[in-house]
């Protein structure tokens, strides 16, 4: 399942069609893998953030994962932020599927101004990060259920 708002659809239609590799810094974050702590799954590269948290300040485990597993792509690459976020999401999706075959998860891509923010969280009954109607967000928003291929995201009509 891939959902997006109209703003993101517009942005995806404007992407470069030239193939490019995933930037080394993003590849390193993905390849660092995942770690499970207190019923949450974190990108290992950012798991250190969990130790500084007060879990009772979050409404649920989804909120904790979205806080820890959140970063600005534009802090790691010099340009082509949306393209790089999709390549990173594809890499993470593959790795997650190999490691956690029976645990569904979502990658959230938010495109604001000239930057992109990524978040990752496990799908849990009764816990949502985004509202159902993605068009209520002014930024471009894409919700990518892990297991779907990159081509399904970029080949939108």
mmCIF file of C-alpha atoms in Angstrom:
data_model
loop_
_atom_site.group_PDB
_atom_site.id
_atom_site.type_symbol
_atom_site.label_atom_id
_atom_site.label_comp_id
_atom_site.label_asym_id
_atom_site.label_seq_id
_atom_site.Cartn_x
_atom_site.Cartn_y
_atom_site.Cartn_z
ATOM 1 C CA UNK A 1 0.000 0.000 0.000
ATOM 2 C CA UNK A 2 1.282 3.396 -0.975
ATOM 3 C CA UNK A 3 -0.691 6.521 -0.155
ATOM 4 C CA UNK A 4 0.192 10.103 -0.936
ATOM 5 C CA UNK A 5 -1.380 13.495 -1.070
ATOM 6 C CA UNK A 6 -1.761 15.670 -4.179
ATOM 7 C CA UNK A 7 1.261 17.768 -3.225
ATOM 8 C CA UNK A 8 3.494 14.669 -3.179
ATOM 9 C CA UNK A 9 2.019 13.384 -6.431
ATOM 10 C CA UNK A 10 2.932 16.700 -8.044
ATOM 11 C CA UNK A 11 6.489 16.450 -6.650
ATOM 12 C CA UNK A 12 6.931 12.859 -7.829
ATOM 13 C CA UNK A 13 5.903 13.778 -11.352
ATOM 14 C CA UNK A 14 8.727 16.330 -11.401
ATOM 15 C CA UNK A 15 11.488 13.910 -10.406
ATOM 16 C CA UNK A 16 14.562 13.353 -12.498
ATOM 17 C CA UNK A 17 14.288 10.224 -14.607
ATOM 18 C CA UNK A 18 18.055 9.679 -14.558
ATOM 19 C CA UNK A 19 19.091 6.704 -12.426
ATOM 20 C CA UNK A 20 21.265 7.547 -9.458
ATOM 21 C CA UNK A 21 22.844 5.612 -6.605
ATOM 22 C CA UNK A 22 21.887 6.012 -2.979
ATOM 23 C CA UNK A 23 24.266 8.509 -1.354
ATOM 24 C CA UNK A 24 26.956 6.858 0.808
ATOM 25 C CA UNK A 25 25.819 8.576 4.022
ATOM 26 C CA UNK A 26 22.247 7.351 3.603
ATOM 27 C CA UNK A 27 23.463 3.899 2.614
ATOM 28 C CA UNK A 28 25.485 3.763 5.857
ATOM 29 C CA UNK A 29 22.371 4.625 7.912
ATOM 30 C CA UNK A 30 20.366 1.895 6.191
ATOM 31 C CA UNK A 31 23.123 -0.704 6.356
ATOM 32 C CA UNK A 32 23.569 -0.109 10.102
ATOM 33 C CA UNK A 33 20.353 -2.111 10.381
ATOM 34 C CA UNK A 34 17.775 -2.201 13.125
ATOM 35 C CA UNK A 35 17.625 -2.822 16.848
ATOM 36 C CA UNK A 36 14.669 -3.830 19.019
ATOM 37 C CA UNK A 37 14.329 -2.049 22.366
ATOM 38 C CA UNK A 38 11.336 -2.039 24.721
ATOM 39 C CA UNK A 39 8.907 -3.275 22.088
ATOM 40 C CA UNK A 40 10.056 -0.754 19.469
ATOM 41 C CA UNK A 41 12.219 -1.199 16.399
ATOM 42 C CA UNK A 42 14.726 1.533 15.641
ATOM 43 C CA UNK A 43 17.188 2.317 12.919
ATOM 44 C CA UNK A 44 20.415 1.372 14.650
ATOM 45 C CA UNK A 45 22.070 4.610 13.496
ATOM 46 C CA UNK A 46 19.595 6.606 15.609
ATOM 47 C CA UNK A 47 18.880 4.166 18.459
ATOM 48 C CA UNK A 48 21.014 6.241 20.845
ATOM 49 C CA UNK A 49 18.201 8.798 20.928
ATOM 50 C CA UNK A 50 16.009 6.288 22.775
ATOM 51 C CA UNK A 51 18.145 6.379 25.918
ATOM 52 C CA UNK A 52 17.501 10.093 26.368
ATOM 53 C CA UNK A 53 13.715 9.752 26.087
ATOM 54 C CA UNK A 54 11.050 9.742 28.715
ATOM 55 C CA UNK A 55 8.656 7.211 27.107
ATOM 56 C CA UNK A 56 5.734 8.543 29.156
ATOM 57 C CA UNK A 57 5.990 11.796 27.154
ATOM 58 C CA UNK A 58 4.742 9.951 24.068
ATOM 59 C CA UNK A 59 1.194 8.751 23.431
ATOM 60 C CA UNK A 60 2.316 5.299 22.261
ATOM 61 C CA UNK A 61 5.154 3.214 20.806
ATOM 62 C CA UNK A 62 4.447 4.576 17.323
ATOM 63 C CA UNK A 63 5.193 8.070 18.628
ATOM 64 C CA UNK A 64 8.459 6.880 20.146
ATOM 65 C CA UNK A 65 9.525 5.188 16.904
ATOM 66 C CA UNK A 66 8.595 8.243 14.838
ATOM 67 C CA UNK A 67 10.701 10.434 17.125
ATOM 68 C CA UNK A 68 13.767 8.183 17.133
ATOM 69 C CA UNK A 69 13.494 7.045 13.488
ATOM 70 C CA UNK A 70 13.214 10.567 12.080
ATOM 71 C CA UNK A 71 15.792 12.574 10.175
ATOM 72 C CA UNK A 72 16.203 15.280 7.558
ATOM 73 C CA UNK A 73 17.570 13.811 4.338
ATOM 74 C CA UNK A 74 18.968 17.248 3.489
ATOM 75 C CA UNK A 75 21.320 16.947 6.488
ATOM 76 C CA UNK A 76 23.052 14.012 4.759
ATOM 77 C CA UNK A 77 23.051 14.703 1.023
ATOM 78 C CA UNK A 78 23.818 17.807 -1.061
ATOM 79 C CA UNK A 79 20.731 17.638 -3.305
ATOM 80 C CA UNK A 80 18.029 15.549 -4.956
ATOM 81 C CA UNK A 81 16.447 15.073 -1.553
ATOM 82 C CA UNK A 82 13.211 13.442 -2.663
ATOM 83 C CA UNK A 83 14.972 11.054 -5.034
ATOM 84 C CA UNK A 84 17.435 10.108 -2.294
ATOM 85 C CA UNK A 85 14.636 9.639 0.248
ATOM 86 C CA UNK A 86 12.923 7.175 -2.102
ATOM 87 C CA UNK A 87 16.153 5.264 -2.724
ATOM 88 C CA UNK A 88 16.782 5.132 1.050
ATOM 89 C CA UNK A 89 13.219 3.974 1.688
ATOM 90 C CA UNK A 90 13.616 1.232 -0.900
ATOM 91 C CA UNK A 91 16.833 0.023 0.758
ATOM 92 C CA UNK A 92 15.278 0.087 4.237
ATOM 93 C CA UNK A 93 12.166 -1.683 2.948
ATOM 94 C CA UNK A 94 14.291 -4.502 1.564
ATOM 95 C CA UNK A 95 16.306 -4.859 4.740
ATOM 96 C CA UNK A 96 13.187 -4.748 6.959
ATOM 97 C CA UNK A 97 11.462 -7.409 4.853
ATOM 98 C CA UNK A 98 14.474 -9.699 5.225
ATOM 99 C CA UNK A 99 14.731 -9.220 8.986
ATOM 100 C CA UNK A 100 11.114 -8.726 10.093
ATOM 101 C CA UNK A 101 9.045 -10.642 7.557
ATOM 102 C CA UNK A 102 5.914 -10.767 9.726
ATOM 103 C CA UNK A 103 6.077 -7.262 11.209
ATOM 104 C CA UNK A 104 4.411 -4.616 9.030
ATOM 105 C CA UNK A 105 5.856 -1.113 9.026
ATOM 106 C CA UNK A 106 5.505 2.252 7.332
ATOM 107 C CA UNK A 107 8.019 4.712 5.978
ATOM 108 C CA UNK A 108 6.731 8.269 5.999
ATOM 109 C CA UNK A 109 8.206 10.798 3.581
ATOM 110 C CA UNK A 110 7.402 14.485 4.092
ATOM 111 C CA UNK A 111 8.629 17.008 1.530
ATOM 112 C CA UNK A 112 8.690 20.555 2.856
ATOM 113 C CA UNK A 113 10.135 23.516 0.968
ATOM 114 C CA UNK A 114 13.516 22.255 -0.220
ATOM 115 C CA UNK A 115 13.972 19.441 2.317
ATOM 116 C CA UNK A 116 12.645 15.987 3.087
ATOM 117 C CA UNK A 117 11.980 14.345 6.449
ATOM 118 C CA UNK A 118 11.811 10.557 6.803
ATOM 119 C CA UNK A 119 10.190 8.585 9.616
ATOM 120 C CA UNK A 120 9.805 4.853 10.158
ATOM 121 C CA UNK A 121 7.413 3.033 12.451
ATOM 122 C CA UNK A 122 5.915 -0.386 13.036
ATOM 123 C CA UNK A 123 2.214 -0.753 12.205
ATOM 124 C CA UNK A 124 0.228 -1.324 15.401
ATOM 125 C CA UNK A 125 -3.499 -1.718 15.887
ATOM 126 C CA UNK A 126 -5.036 1.457 17.293
ATOM 127 C CA UNK A 127 -1.923 3.593 16.730
ATOM 128 C CA UNK A 128 -1.633 6.075 13.853
ATOM 129 C CA UNK A 129 0.907 8.780 13.119
ATOM 130 C CA UNK A 130 -0.750 10.416 10.115
ATOM 131 C CA UNK A 131 -4.360 11.437 9.699
ATOM 132 C CA UNK A 132 -6.392 9.419 7.212
ATOM 133 C CA UNK A 133 -6.869 12.277 4.715
ATOM 134 C CA UNK A 134 -3.300 13.065 3.629
ATOM 135 C CA UNK A 135 -4.485 16.101 1.669
ATOM 136 C CA UNK A 136 -5.026 17.919 4.975
ATOM 137 C CA UNK A 137 -1.213 18.308 5.117
ATOM 138 C CA UNK A 138 0.244 21.277 3.232
ATOM 139 C CA UNK A 139 3.573 19.517 2.633
ATOM 140 C CA UNK A 140 4.005 16.589 0.270
ATOM 141 C CA UNK A 141 3.314 13.394 2.237
ATOM 142 C CA UNK A 142 3.867 9.798 1.184
ATOM 143 C CA UNK A 143 3.079 6.743 3.311
ATOM 144 C CA UNK A 144 4.944 3.667 2.047
ATOM 145 C CA UNK A 145 4.054 0.299 3.524
ATOM 146 C CA UNK A 146 7.220 -1.751 3.662
ATOM 147 C CA UNK A 147 7.214 -4.519 1.103
ATOM 148 C CA UNK A 148 6.211 -2.416 -1.897
ATOM 149 C CA UNK A 149 8.837 -1.815 -4.562
ATOM 150 C CA UNK A 150 10.300 1.567 -5.499
ATOM 151 C CA UNK A 151 8.890 1.300 -9.026
ATOM 152 C CA UNK A 152 5.383 1.261 -7.539
ATOM 153 C CA UNK A 153 6.106 4.624 -5.911
ATOM 154 C CA UNK A 154 7.686 6.434 -8.839
ATOM 155 C CA UNK A 155 5.393 5.067 -11.573
ATOM 156 C CA UNK A 156 2.305 6.954 -10.462
ATOM 157 C CA UNK A 157 -0.297 8.269 -12.870
#
